[in-house]
């Protein structure tokens, strides 16, 4: 018997490999506004986090010069057309398919704007794997905790049989609030060392998930 019957997936960085694009776009915006770019993926991962406004501040943006809402809109204008060229994370499709074959309920819980999330998931042919796509109503990526809590209450599912899979400390924080288990993927937007500090299980490849989720199945 599988250890869980419901999986809450993060999208960006966990199932979609958009880290390099995000580094490039961050540096495009930093340079455009007269700030020093980050040195590369490692520095990006060291400063990334939620809320996104704090991450922007750590990157060097001064909101008294350019308000956060303006920067968010500018970023999305750059991100949306280019994001569809990103690839899914290695093993993502195989793992999603395997869990579907075992009858597990799979849901995306993302800080992405919902319509963009739906577009992305459909673009990669992932829609059939998911019962529900839960995204935010705006582009500001503050938190997905509230929509996760509302969905869990409405679904009547057991938190003890639910696991969150993500690539950020925020995903762990969401899992704690929801009362569900958590597995963190170190191939996304934050450093492995940062993720490990949460005490959650940390994996380096999505191919490790079947052994964790399915147990002895």
mmCIF file with all atom_site columns, C-alpha atoms in Angstrom:
data_model
loop_
_atom_site.group_PDB
_atom_site.id
_atom_site.type_symbol
_atom_site.label_atom_id
_atom_site.label_alt_id
_atom_site.label_comp_id
_atom_site.label_asym_id
_atom_site.label_entity_id
_atom_site.label_seq_id
_atom_site.pdbx_PDB_ins_code
_atom_site.Cartn_x
_atom_site.Cartn_y
_atom_site.Cartn_z
_atom_site.occupancy
_atom_site.B_iso_or_equiv
_atom_site.pdbx_formal_charge
_atom_site.auth_seq_id
_atom_site.auth_comp_id
_atom_site.auth_asym_id
_atom_site.auth_atom_id
_atom_site.pdbx_PDB_model_num
ATOM 1   C CA . UNK A 1 1   ? 0.000   0.000  0.000   1.00 0.00 ? 1   UNK A CA 1
ATOM 2   C CA . UNK A 1 2   ? 1.262   3.484  -0.899  1.00 0.00 ? 2   UNK A CA 1
ATOM 3   C CA . UNK A 1 3   ? 2.218   5.669  2.051   1.00 0.00 ? 3   UNK A CA 1
ATOM 4   C CA . UNK A 1 4   ? 0.178   8.565  0.639   1.00 0.00 ? 4   UNK A CA 1
ATOM 5   C CA . UNK A 1 5   ? -2.927  8.867  -1.506  1.00 0.00 ? 5   UNK A CA 1
ATOM 6   C CA . UNK A 1 6   ? -2.661  12.591 -2.349  1.00 0.00 ? 6   UNK A CA 1
ATOM 7   C CA . UNK A 1 7   ? 0.307   14.556 -3.678  1.00 0.00 ? 7   UNK A CA 1
ATOM 8   C CA . UNK A 1 8   ? 0.461   18.353 -3.674  1.00 0.00 ? 8   UNK A CA 1
ATOM 9   C CA . UNK A 1 9   ? 3.015   19.348 -6.302  1.00 0.00 ? 9   UNK A CA 1
ATOM 10  C CA . UNK A 1 10  ? 4.749   22.682 -6.603  1.00 0.00 ? 10  UNK A CA 1
ATOM 11  C CA . UNK A 1 11  ? 5.197   23.709 -10.248 1.00 0.00 ? 11  UNK A CA 1
ATOM 12  C CA . UNK A 1 12  ? 8.043   26.170 -10.896 1.00 0.00 ? 12  UNK A CA 1
ATOM 13  C CA . UNK A 1 13  ? 11.398  24.568 -10.205 1.00 0.00 ? 13  UNK A CA 1
ATOM 14  C CA . UNK A 1 14  ? 9.853   21.275 -9.116  1.00 0.00 ? 14  UNK A CA 1
ATOM 15  C CA . UNK A 1 15  ? 8.101   20.002 -12.244 1.00 0.00 ? 15  UNK A CA 1
ATOM 16  C CA . UNK A 1 16  ? 9.150   22.844 -14.588 1.00 0.00 ? 16  UNK A CA 1
ATOM 17  C CA . UNK A 1 17  ? 12.880  23.460 -14.956 1.00 0.00 ? 17  UNK A CA 1
ATOM 18  C CA . UNK A 1 18  ? 12.814  27.252 -15.247 1.00 0.00 ? 18  UNK A CA 1
ATOM 19  C CA . UNK A 1 19  ? 15.729  28.133 -12.959 1.00 0.00 ? 19  UNK A CA 1
ATOM 20  C CA . UNK A 1 20  ? 18.184  29.187 -15.683 1.00 0.00 ? 20  UNK A CA 1
ATOM 21  C CA . UNK A 1 21  ? 15.520  31.333 -17.330 1.00 0.00 ? 21  UNK A CA 1
ATOM 22  C CA . UNK A 1 22  ? 14.770  33.018 -14.005 1.00 0.00 ? 22  UNK A CA 1
ATOM 23  C CA . UNK A 1 23  ? 18.470  33.782 -13.464 1.00 0.00 ? 23  UNK A CA 1
ATOM 24  C CA . UNK A 1 24  ? 18.718  35.299 -16.938 1.00 0.00 ? 24  UNK A CA 1
ATOM 25  C CA . UNK A 1 25  ? 15.589  37.402 -16.490 1.00 0.00 ? 25  UNK A CA 1
ATOM 26  C CA . UNK A 1 26  ? 16.636  38.602 -13.046 1.00 0.00 ? 26  UNK A CA 1
ATOM 27  C CA . UNK A 1 27  ? 19.941  39.793 -14.481 1.00 0.00 ? 27  UNK A CA 1
ATOM 28  C CA . UNK A 1 28  ? 18.174  41.425 -17.427 1.00 0.00 ? 28  UNK A CA 1
ATOM 29  C CA . UNK A 1 29  ? 16.035  43.418 -15.005 1.00 0.00 ? 29  UNK A CA 1
ATOM 30  C CA . UNK A 1 30  ? 18.888  44.252 -12.624 1.00 0.00 ? 30  UNK A CA 1
ATOM 31  C CA . UNK A 1 31  ? 20.998  45.567 -15.490 1.00 0.00 ? 31  UNK A CA 1
ATOM 32  C CA . UNK A 1 32  ? 18.063  47.462 -16.996 1.00 0.00 ? 32  UNK A CA 1
ATOM 33  C CA . UNK A 1 33  ? 17.490  49.288 -13.699 1.00 0.00 ? 33  UNK A CA 1
ATOM 34  C CA . UNK A 1 34  ? 21.151  50.019 -13.011 1.00 0.00 ? 34  UNK A CA 1
ATOM 35  C CA . UNK A 1 35  ? 21.979  47.303 -10.476 1.00 0.00 ? 35  UNK A CA 1
ATOM 36  C CA . UNK A 1 36  ? 24.756  44.714 -10.443 1.00 0.00 ? 36  UNK A CA 1
ATOM 37  C CA . UNK A 1 37  ? 23.700  41.309 -11.817 1.00 0.00 ? 37  UNK A CA 1
ATOM 38  C CA . UNK A 1 38  ? 23.960  38.143 -9.747  1.00 0.00 ? 38  UNK A CA 1
ATOM 39  C CA . UNK A 1 39  ? 27.027  36.022 -10.480 1.00 0.00 ? 39  UNK A CA 1
ATOM 40  C CA . UNK A 1 40  ? 25.142  32.916 -11.502 1.00 0.00 ? 40  UNK A CA 1
ATOM 41  C CA . UNK A 1 41  ? 22.784  30.144 -10.472 1.00 0.00 ? 41  UNK A CA 1
ATOM 42  C CA . UNK A 1 42  ? 24.391  29.521 -7.079  1.00 0.00 ? 42  UNK A CA 1
ATOM 43  C CA . UNK A 1 43  ? 24.002  33.153 -5.978  1.00 0.00 ? 43  UNK A CA 1
ATOM 44  C CA . UNK A 1 44  ? 20.471  33.229 -7.352  1.00 0.00 ? 44  UNK A CA 1
ATOM 45  C CA . UNK A 1 45  ? 19.542  30.135 -5.354  1.00 0.00 ? 45  UNK A CA 1
ATOM 46  C CA . UNK A 1 46  ? 21.103  31.630 -2.231  1.00 0.00 ? 46  UNK A CA 1
ATOM 47  C CA . UNK A 1 47  ? 18.892  34.735 -2.344  1.00 0.00 ? 47  UNK A CA 1
ATOM 48  C CA . UNK A 1 48  ? 15.678  33.264 -3.740  1.00 0.00 ? 48  UNK A CA 1
ATOM 49  C CA . UNK A 1 49  ? 12.705  32.830 -1.428  1.00 0.00 ? 49  UNK A CA 1
ATOM 50  C CA . UNK A 1 50  ? 9.178   33.905 -0.541  1.00 0.00 ? 50  UNK A CA 1
ATOM 51  C CA . UNK A 1 51  ? 7.644   36.367 -0.428  1.00 0.00 ? 51  UNK A CA 1
ATOM 52  C CA . UNK A 1 52  ? 9.099   37.310 -3.811  1.00 0.00 ? 52  UNK A CA 1
ATOM 53  C CA . UNK A 1 53  ? 9.245   40.961 -2.739  1.00 0.00 ? 53  UNK A CA 1
ATOM 54  C CA . UNK A 1 54  ? 11.896  40.071 -0.134  1.00 0.00 ? 54  UNK A CA 1
ATOM 55  C CA . UNK A 1 55  ? 13.875  38.125 -2.733  1.00 0.00 ? 55  UNK A CA 1
ATOM 56  C CA . UNK A 1 56  ? 13.790  41.168 -5.029  1.00 0.00 ? 56  UNK A CA 1
ATOM 57  C CA . UNK A 1 57  ? 15.175  43.277 -2.188  1.00 0.00 ? 57  UNK A CA 1
ATOM 58  C CA . UNK A 1 58  ? 17.965  40.759 -1.567  1.00 0.00 ? 58  UNK A CA 1
ATOM 59  C CA . UNK A 1 59  ? 18.758  40.889 -5.284  1.00 0.00 ? 59  UNK A CA 1
ATOM 60  C CA . UNK A 1 60  ? 19.323  44.647 -4.902  1.00 0.00 ? 60  UNK A CA 1
ATOM 61  C CA . UNK A 1 61  ? 16.128  46.332 -6.080  1.00 0.00 ? 61  UNK A CA 1
ATOM 62  C CA . UNK A 1 62  ? 15.111  49.548 -4.337  1.00 0.00 ? 62  UNK A CA 1
ATOM 63  C CA . UNK A 1 63  ? 11.315  49.836 -4.286  1.00 0.00 ? 63  UNK A CA 1
ATOM 64  C CA . UNK A 1 64  ? 11.535  53.576 -3.658  1.00 0.00 ? 64  UNK A CA 1
ATOM 65  C CA . UNK A 1 65  ? 13.020  53.845 -7.146  1.00 0.00 ? 65  UNK A CA 1
ATOM 66  C CA . UNK A 1 66  ? 10.760  51.300 -8.827  1.00 0.00 ? 66  UNK A CA 1
ATOM 67  C CA . UNK A 1 67  ? 7.745   49.900 -6.950  1.00 0.00 ? 67  UNK A CA 1
ATOM 68  C CA . UNK A 1 68  ? 7.501   46.135 -6.528  1.00 0.00 ? 68  UNK A CA 1
ATOM 69  C CA . UNK A 1 69  ? 4.231   45.975 -8.482  1.00 0.00 ? 69  UNK A CA 1
ATOM 70  C CA . UNK A 1 70  ? 5.932   47.581 -11.487 1.00 0.00 ? 70  UNK A CA 1
ATOM 71  C CA . UNK A 1 71  ? 8.870   45.186 -11.296 1.00 0.00 ? 71  UNK A CA 1
ATOM 72  C CA . UNK A 1 72  ? 6.502   42.203 -11.025 1.00 0.00 ? 72  UNK A CA 1
ATOM 73  C CA . UNK A 1 73  ? 4.627   43.238 -14.152 1.00 0.00 ? 73  UNK A CA 1
ATOM 74  C CA . UNK A 1 74  ? 7.883   43.834 -16.003 1.00 0.00 ? 74  UNK A CA 1
ATOM 75  C CA . UNK A 1 75  ? 9.178   40.415 -14.975 1.00 0.00 ? 75  UNK A CA 1
ATOM 76  C CA . UNK A 1 76  ? 6.035   38.646 -16.138 1.00 0.00 ? 76  UNK A CA 1
ATOM 77  C CA . UNK A 1 77  ? 6.182   40.404 -19.506 1.00 0.00 ? 77  UNK A CA 1
ATOM 78  C CA . UNK A 1 78  ? 9.613   38.848 -19.939 1.00 0.00 ? 78  UNK A CA 1
ATOM 79  C CA . UNK A 1 79  ? 8.837   35.485 -18.348 1.00 0.00 ? 79  UNK A CA 1
ATOM 80  C CA . UNK A 1 80  ? 5.542   34.466 -19.940 1.00 0.00 ? 80  UNK A CA 1
ATOM 81  C CA . UNK A 1 81  ? 6.613   34.315 -23.621 1.00 0.00 ? 81  UNK A CA 1
ATOM 82  C CA . UNK A 1 82  ? 9.926   32.621 -22.822 1.00 0.00 ? 82  UNK A CA 1
ATOM 83  C CA . UNK A 1 83  ? 8.764   30.186 -20.163 1.00 0.00 ? 83  UNK A CA 1
ATOM 84  C CA . UNK A 1 84  ? 7.115   27.832 -22.658 1.00 0.00 ? 84  UNK A CA 1
ATOM 85  C CA . UNK A 1 85  ? 10.584  27.041 -24.018 1.00 0.00 ? 85  UNK A CA 1
ATOM 86  C CA . UNK A 1 86  ? 11.645  25.591 -20.651 1.00 0.00 ? 86  UNK A CA 1
ATOM 87  C CA . UNK A 1 87  ? 11.742  21.819 -20.278 1.00 0.00 ? 87  UNK A CA 1
ATOM 88  C CA . UNK A 1 88  ? 10.071  19.746 -17.583 1.00 0.00 ? 88  UNK A CA 1
ATOM 89  C CA . UNK A 1 89  ? 12.417  18.517 -14.885 1.00 0.00 ? 89  UNK A CA 1
ATOM 90  C CA . UNK A 1 90  ? 14.133  15.224 -15.666 1.00 0.00 ? 90  UNK A CA 1
ATOM 91  C CA . UNK A 1 91  ? 11.923  12.246 -14.712 1.00 0.00 ? 91  UNK A CA 1
ATOM 92  C CA . UNK A 1 92  ? 8.886   14.500 -14.121 1.00 0.00 ? 92  UNK A CA 1
ATOM 93  C CA . UNK A 1 93  ? 6.695   12.879 -16.756 1.00 0.00 ? 93  UNK A CA 1
ATOM 94  C CA . UNK A 1 94  ? 7.645   9.343  -15.746 1.00 0.00 ? 94  UNK A CA 1
ATOM 95  C CA . UNK A 1 95  ? 6.960   9.972  -12.063 1.00 0.00 ? 95  UNK A CA 1
ATOM 96  C CA . UNK A 1 96  ? 3.623   11.676 -12.727 1.00 0.00 ? 96  UNK A CA 1
ATOM 97  C CA . UNK A 1 97  ? 2.587   8.784  -14.948 1.00 0.00 ? 97  UNK A CA 1
ATOM 98  C CA . UNK A 1 98  ? 3.644   6.178  -12.389 1.00 0.00 ? 98  UNK A CA 1
ATOM 99  C CA . UNK A 1 99  ? 1.717   7.852  -9.573  1.00 0.00 ? 99  UNK A CA 1
ATOM 100 C CA . UNK A 1 100 ? -1.341  8.125  -11.813 1.00 0.00 ? 100 UNK A CA 1
ATOM 101 C CA . UNK A 1 101 ? -1.088  4.406  -12.569 1.00 0.00 ? 101 UNK A CA 1
ATOM 102 C CA . UNK A 1 102 ? -1.158  3.737  -8.818  1.00 0.00 ? 102 UNK A CA 1
ATOM 103 C CA . UNK A 1 103 ? -4.345  5.773  -8.492  1.00 0.00 ? 103 UNK A CA 1
ATOM 104 C CA . UNK A 1 104 ? -2.845  8.622  -6.473  1.00 0.00 ? 104 UNK A CA 1
ATOM 105 C CA . UNK A 1 105 ? -4.630  11.971 -6.493  1.00 0.00 ? 105 UNK A CA 1
ATOM 106 C CA . UNK A 1 106 ? -2.240  14.632 -7.823  1.00 0.00 ? 106 UNK A CA 1
ATOM 107 C CA . UNK A 1 107 ? -2.785  18.364 -7.385  1.00 0.00 ? 107 UNK A CA 1
ATOM 108 C CA . UNK A 1 108 ? -0.599  21.345 -8.274  1.00 0.00 ? 108 UNK A CA 1
ATOM 109 C CA . UNK A 1 109 ? -0.369  23.977 -5.542  1.00 0.00 ? 109 UNK A CA 1
ATOM 110 C CA . UNK A 1 110 ? 1.565   26.867 -7.036  1.00 0.00 ? 110 UNK A CA 1
ATOM 111 C CA . UNK A 1 111 ? 2.388   30.511 -6.396  1.00 0.00 ? 111 UNK A CA 1
ATOM 112 C CA . UNK A 1 112 ? 1.958   31.075 -10.143 1.00 0.00 ? 112 UNK A CA 1
ATOM 113 C CA . UNK A 1 113 ? -1.031  32.996 -11.458 1.00 0.00 ? 113 UNK A CA 1
ATOM 114 C CA . UNK A 1 114 ? -3.711  30.403 -12.158 1.00 0.00 ? 114 UNK A CA 1
ATOM 115 C CA . UNK A 1 115 ? -4.303  31.065 -15.865 1.00 0.00 ? 115 UNK A CA 1
ATOM 116 C CA . UNK A 1 116 ? -0.558  30.955 -16.558 1.00 0.00 ? 116 UNK A CA 1
ATOM 117 C CA . UNK A 1 117 ? -0.334  27.717 -14.573 1.00 0.00 ? 117 UNK A CA 1
ATOM 118 C CA . UNK A 1 118 ? -3.125  26.170 -16.645 1.00 0.00 ? 118 UNK A CA 1
ATOM 119 C CA . UNK A 1 119 ? -1.382  27.251 -19.863 1.00 0.00 ? 119 UNK A CA 1
ATOM 120 C CA . UNK A 1 120 ? 1.923   25.748 -18.749 1.00 0.00 ? 120 UNK A CA 1
ATOM 121 C CA . UNK A 1 121 ? 0.484   22.435 -17.605 1.00 0.00 ? 121 UNK A CA 1
ATOM 122 C CA . UNK A 1 122 ? -1.486  22.015 -20.831 1.00 0.00 ? 122 UNK A CA 1
ATOM 123 C CA . UNK A 1 123 ? 1.533   22.971 -22.947 1.00 0.00 ? 123 UNK A CA 1
ATOM 124 C CA . UNK A 1 124 ? 3.572   20.090 -21.552 1.00 0.00 ? 124 UNK A CA 1
ATOM 125 C CA . UNK A 1 125 ? 0.711   17.617 -21.824 1.00 0.00 ? 125 UNK A CA 1
ATOM 126 C CA . UNK A 1 126 ? 0.521   17.201 -18.041 1.00 0.00 ? 126 UNK A CA 1
ATOM 127 C CA . UNK A 1 127 ? -3.138  18.144 -17.544 1.00 0.00 ? 127 UNK A CA 1
ATOM 128 C CA . UNK A 1 128 ? -4.454  14.539 -17.473 1.00 0.00 ? 128 UNK A CA 1
ATOM 129 C CA . UNK A 1 129 ? -2.264  13.714 -14.488 1.00 0.00 ? 129 UNK A CA 1
ATOM 130 C CA . UNK A 1 130 ? -3.900  16.267 -12.186 1.00 0.00 ? 130 UNK A CA 1
ATOM 131 C CA . UNK A 1 131 ? -7.221  16.410 -10.382 1.00 0.00 ? 131 UNK A CA 1
ATOM 132 C CA . UNK A 1 132 ? -6.908  20.121 -9.651  1.00 0.00 ? 132 UNK A CA 1
ATOM 133 C CA . UNK A 1 133 ? -4.632  23.069 -10.428 1.00 0.00 ? 133 UNK A CA 1
ATOM 134 C CA . UNK A 1 134 ? -4.430  25.573 -7.573  1.00 0.00 ? 134 UNK A CA 1
ATOM 135 C CA . UNK A 1 135 ? -2.808  28.898 -8.443  1.00 0.00 ? 135 UNK A CA 1
ATOM 136 C CA . UNK A 1 136 ? -2.951  32.498 -7.244  1.00 0.00 ? 136 UNK A CA 1
ATOM 137 C CA . UNK A 1 137 ? -5.344  35.139 -8.512  1.00 0.00 ? 137 UNK A CA 1
ATOM 138 C CA . UNK A 1 138 ? -2.581  37.671 -9.270  1.00 0.00 ? 138 UNK A CA 1
ATOM 139 C CA . UNK A 1 139 ? 1.052   37.835 -10.410 1.00 0.00 ? 139 UNK A CA 1
ATOM 140 C CA . UNK A 1 140 ? 2.627   38.914 -7.133  1.00 0.00 ? 140 UNK A CA 1
ATOM 141 C CA . UNK A 1 141 ? 3.459   35.421 -5.779  1.00 0.00 ? 141 UNK A CA 1
ATOM 142 C CA . UNK A 1 142 ? 2.954   36.210 -2.103  1.00 0.00 ? 142 UNK A CA 1
ATOM 143 C CA . UNK A 1 143 ? 1.847   32.856 -0.695  1.00 0.00 ? 143 UNK A CA 1
ATOM 144 C CA . UNK A 1 144 ? -0.127  29.772 -1.643  1.00 0.00 ? 144 UNK A CA 1
ATOM 145 C CA . UNK A 1 145 ? -0.935  28.752 1.918   1.00 0.00 ? 145 UNK A CA 1
ATOM 146 C CA . UNK A 1 146 ? -4.492  30.089 1.979   1.00 0.00 ? 146 UNK A CA 1
ATOM 147 C CA . UNK A 1 147 ? -5.588  28.376 -1.233  1.00 0.00 ? 147 UNK A CA 1
ATOM 148 C CA . UNK A 1 148 ? -4.002  25.151 -0.022  1.00 0.00 ? 148 UNK A CA 1
ATOM 149 C CA . UNK A 1 149 ? -5.838  25.316 3.282   1.00 0.00 ? 149 UNK A CA 1
ATOM 150 C CA . UNK A 1 150 ? -9.165  26.083 1.610   1.00 0.00 ? 150 UNK A CA 1
ATOM 151 C CA . UNK A 1 151 ? -8.777  23.217 -0.838  1.00 0.00 ? 151 UNK A CA 1
ATOM 152 C CA . UNK A 1 152 ? -7.780  20.741 1.872   1.00 0.00 ? 152 UNK A CA 1
ATOM 153 C CA . UNK A 1 153 ? -10.817 21.718 3.985   1.00 0.00 ? 153 UNK A CA 1
ATOM 154 C CA . UNK A 1 154 ? -13.200 21.475 1.044   1.00 0.00 ? 154 UNK A CA 1
ATOM 155 C CA . UNK A 1 155 ? -11.777 18.162 -0.171  1.00 0.00 ? 155 UNK A CA 1
ATOM 156 C CA . UNK A 1 156 ? -12.108 16.473 3.214   1.00 0.00 ? 156 UNK A CA 1
ATOM 157 C CA . UNK A 1 157 ? -8.858  14.610 2.575   1.00 0.00 ? 157 UNK A CA 1
ATOM 158 C CA . UNK A 1 158 ? -6.655  13.323 5.364   1.00 0.00 ? 158 UNK A CA 1
ATOM 159 C CA . UNK A 1 159 ? -3.517  15.444 5.906   1.00 0.00 ? 159 UNK A CA 1
ATOM 160 C CA . UNK A 1 160 ? -1.819  12.294 7.241   1.00 0.00 ? 160 UNK A CA 1
ATOM 161 C CA . UNK A 1 161 ? -2.154  10.712 3.784   1.00 0.00 ? 161 UNK A CA 1
ATOM 162 C CA . UNK A 1 162 ? -1.035  13.837 1.894   1.00 0.00 ? 162 UNK A CA 1
ATOM 163 C CA . UNK A 1 163 ? 2.472   14.946 0.944   1.00 0.00 ? 163 UNK A CA 1
ATOM 164 C CA . UNK A 1 164 ? 3.766   18.237 -0.475  1.00 0.00 ? 164 UNK A CA 1
ATOM 165 C CA . UNK A 1 165 ? 6.595   18.056 -3.021  1.00 0.00 ? 165 UNK A CA 1
ATOM 166 C CA . UNK A 1 166 ? 8.401   21.323 -3.701  1.00 0.00 ? 166 UNK A CA 1
ATOM 167 C CA . UNK A 1 167 ? 11.739  23.030 -4.130  1.00 0.00 ? 167 UNK A CA 1
ATOM 168 C CA . UNK A 1 168 ? 11.633  25.850 -1.587  1.00 0.00 ? 168 UNK A CA 1
ATOM 169 C CA . UNK A 1 169 ? 11.481  26.566 2.118   1.00 0.00 ? 169 UNK A CA 1
ATOM 170 C CA . UNK A 1 170 ? 8.080   28.103 1.423   1.00 0.00 ? 170 UNK A CA 1
ATOM 171 C CA . UNK A 1 171 ? 6.826   24.702 0.291   1.00 0.00 ? 171 UNK A CA 1
ATOM 172 C CA . UNK A 1 172 ? 7.922   23.287 3.627   1.00 0.00 ? 172 UNK A CA 1
ATOM 173 C CA . UNK A 1 173 ? 6.210   26.153 5.465   1.00 0.00 ? 173 UNK A CA 1
ATOM 174 C CA . UNK A 1 174 ? 3.025   25.502 3.496   1.00 0.00 ? 174 UNK A CA 1
ATOM 175 C CA . UNK A 1 175 ? 3.181   21.805 4.358   1.00 0.00 ? 175 UNK A CA 1
ATOM 176 C CA . UNK A 1 176 ? 3.532   22.641 8.050   1.00 0.00 ? 176 UNK A CA 1
ATOM 177 C CA . UNK A 1 177 ? 0.500   24.905 7.988   1.00 0.00 ? 177 UNK A CA 1
ATOM 178 C CA . UNK A 1 178 ? -1.533  22.295 6.120   1.00 0.00 ? 178 UNK A CA 1
ATOM 179 C CA . UNK A 1 179 ? -0.361  19.547 8.456   1.00 0.00 ? 179 UNK A CA 1
ATOM 180 C CA . UNK A 1 180 ? 0.955   17.371 5.625   1.00 0.00 ? 180 UNK A CA 1
ATOM 181 C CA . UNK A 1 181 ? 4.291   15.653 5.000   1.00 0.00 ? 181 UNK A CA 1
ATOM 182 C CA . UNK A 1 182 ? 6.928   17.290 2.797   1.00 0.00 ? 182 UNK A CA 1
ATOM 183 C CA . UNK A 1 183 ? 9.666   16.246 0.378   1.00 0.00 ? 183 UNK A CA 1
ATOM 184 C CA . UNK A 1 184 ? 11.947  18.945 -1.049  1.00 0.00 ? 184 UNK A CA 1
ATOM 185 C CA . UNK A 1 185 ? 13.732  18.748 -4.408  1.00 0.00 ? 185 UNK A CA 1
ATOM 186 C CA . UNK A 1 186 ? 17.228  20.248 -4.561  1.00 0.00 ? 186 UNK A CA 1
ATOM 187 C CA . UNK A 1 187 ? 17.201  20.757 -8.340  1.00 0.00 ? 187 UNK A CA 1
ATOM 188 C CA . UNK A 1 188 ? 15.018  23.850 -8.215  1.00 0.00 ? 188 UNK A CA 1
ATOM 189 C CA . UNK A 1 189 ? 15.215  27.425 -6.956  1.00 0.00 ? 189 UNK A CA 1
ATOM 190 C CA . UNK A 1 190 ? 16.958  27.062 -3.591  1.00 0.00 ? 190 UNK A CA 1
ATOM 191 C CA . UNK A 1 191 ? 20.212  25.544 -2.391  1.00 0.00 ? 191 UNK A CA 1
ATOM 192 C CA . UNK A 1 192 ? 20.251  22.035 -0.977  1.00 0.00 ? 192 UNK A CA 1
ATOM 193 C CA . UNK A 1 193 ? 21.805  23.321 2.252   1.00 0.00 ? 193 UNK A CA 1
ATOM 194 C CA . UNK A 1 194 ? 18.965  25.802 2.670   1.00 0.00 ? 194 UNK A CA 1
ATOM 195 C CA . UNK A 1 195 ? 16.347  23.111 2.130   1.00 0.00 ? 195 UNK A CA 1
ATOM 196 C CA . UNK A 1 196 ? 18.062  20.698 4.515   1.00 0.00 ? 196 UNK A CA 1
ATOM 197 C CA . UNK A 1 197 ? 17.775  23.214 7.340   1.00 0.00 ? 197 UNK A CA 1
ATOM 198 C CA . UNK A 1 198 ? 14.015  22.624 7.391   1.00 0.00 ? 198 UNK A CA 1
ATOM 199 C CA . UNK A 1 199 ? 14.474  19.022 8.495   1.00 0.00 ? 199 UNK A CA 1
ATOM 200 C CA . UNK A 1 200 ? 12.369  17.762 5.578   1.00 0.00 ? 200 UNK A CA 1
ATOM 201 C CA . UNK A 1 201 ? 13.449  14.902 3.339   1.00 0.00 ? 201 UNK A CA 1
ATOM 202 C CA . UNK A 1 202 ? 15.583  16.377 0.537   1.00 0.00 ? 202 UNK A CA 1
ATOM 203 C CA . UNK A 1 203 ? 16.058  14.612 -2.804  1.00 0.00 ? 203 UNK A CA 1
ATOM 204 C CA . UNK A 1 204 ? 18.412  15.359 -5.699  1.00 0.00 ? 204 UNK A CA 1
ATOM 205 C CA . UNK A 1 205 ? 16.319  13.678 -8.398  1.00 0.00 ? 205 UNK A CA 1
ATOM 206 C CA . UNK A 1 206 ? 12.600  13.199 -8.922  1.00 0.00 ? 206 UNK A CA 1
ATOM 207 C CA . UNK A 1 207 ? 13.413  9.560  -9.654  1.00 0.00 ? 207 UNK A CA 1
ATOM 208 C CA . UNK A 1 208 ? 13.837  9.102  -5.881  1.00 0.00 ? 208 UNK A CA 1
ATOM 209 C CA . UNK A 1 209 ? 10.171  9.851  -5.250  1.00 0.00 ? 209 UNK A CA 1
ATOM 210 C CA . UNK A 1 210 ? 8.557   6.462  -6.003  1.00 0.00 ? 210 UNK A CA 1
ATOM 211 C CA . UNK A 1 211 ? 10.518  4.804  -3.217  1.00 0.00 ? 211 UNK A CA 1
ATOM 212 C CA . UNK A 1 212 ? 9.394   7.507  -0.789  1.00 0.00 ? 212 UNK A CA 1
ATOM 213 C CA . UNK A 1 213 ? 5.758   7.859  -1.882  1.00 0.00 ? 213 UNK A CA 1
ATOM 214 C CA . UNK A 1 214 ? 4.892   4.293  -2.798  1.00 0.00 ? 214 UNK A CA 1
ATOM 215 C CA . UNK A 1 215 ? 6.866   2.514  -0.103  1.00 0.00 ? 215 UNK A CA 1
ATOM 216 C CA . UNK A 1 216 ? 6.800   -1.241 -0.743  1.00 0.00 ? 216 UNK A CA 1
ATOM 217 C CA . UNK A 1 217 ? 4.271   -1.082 -3.611  1.00 0.00 ? 217 UNK A CA 1
#
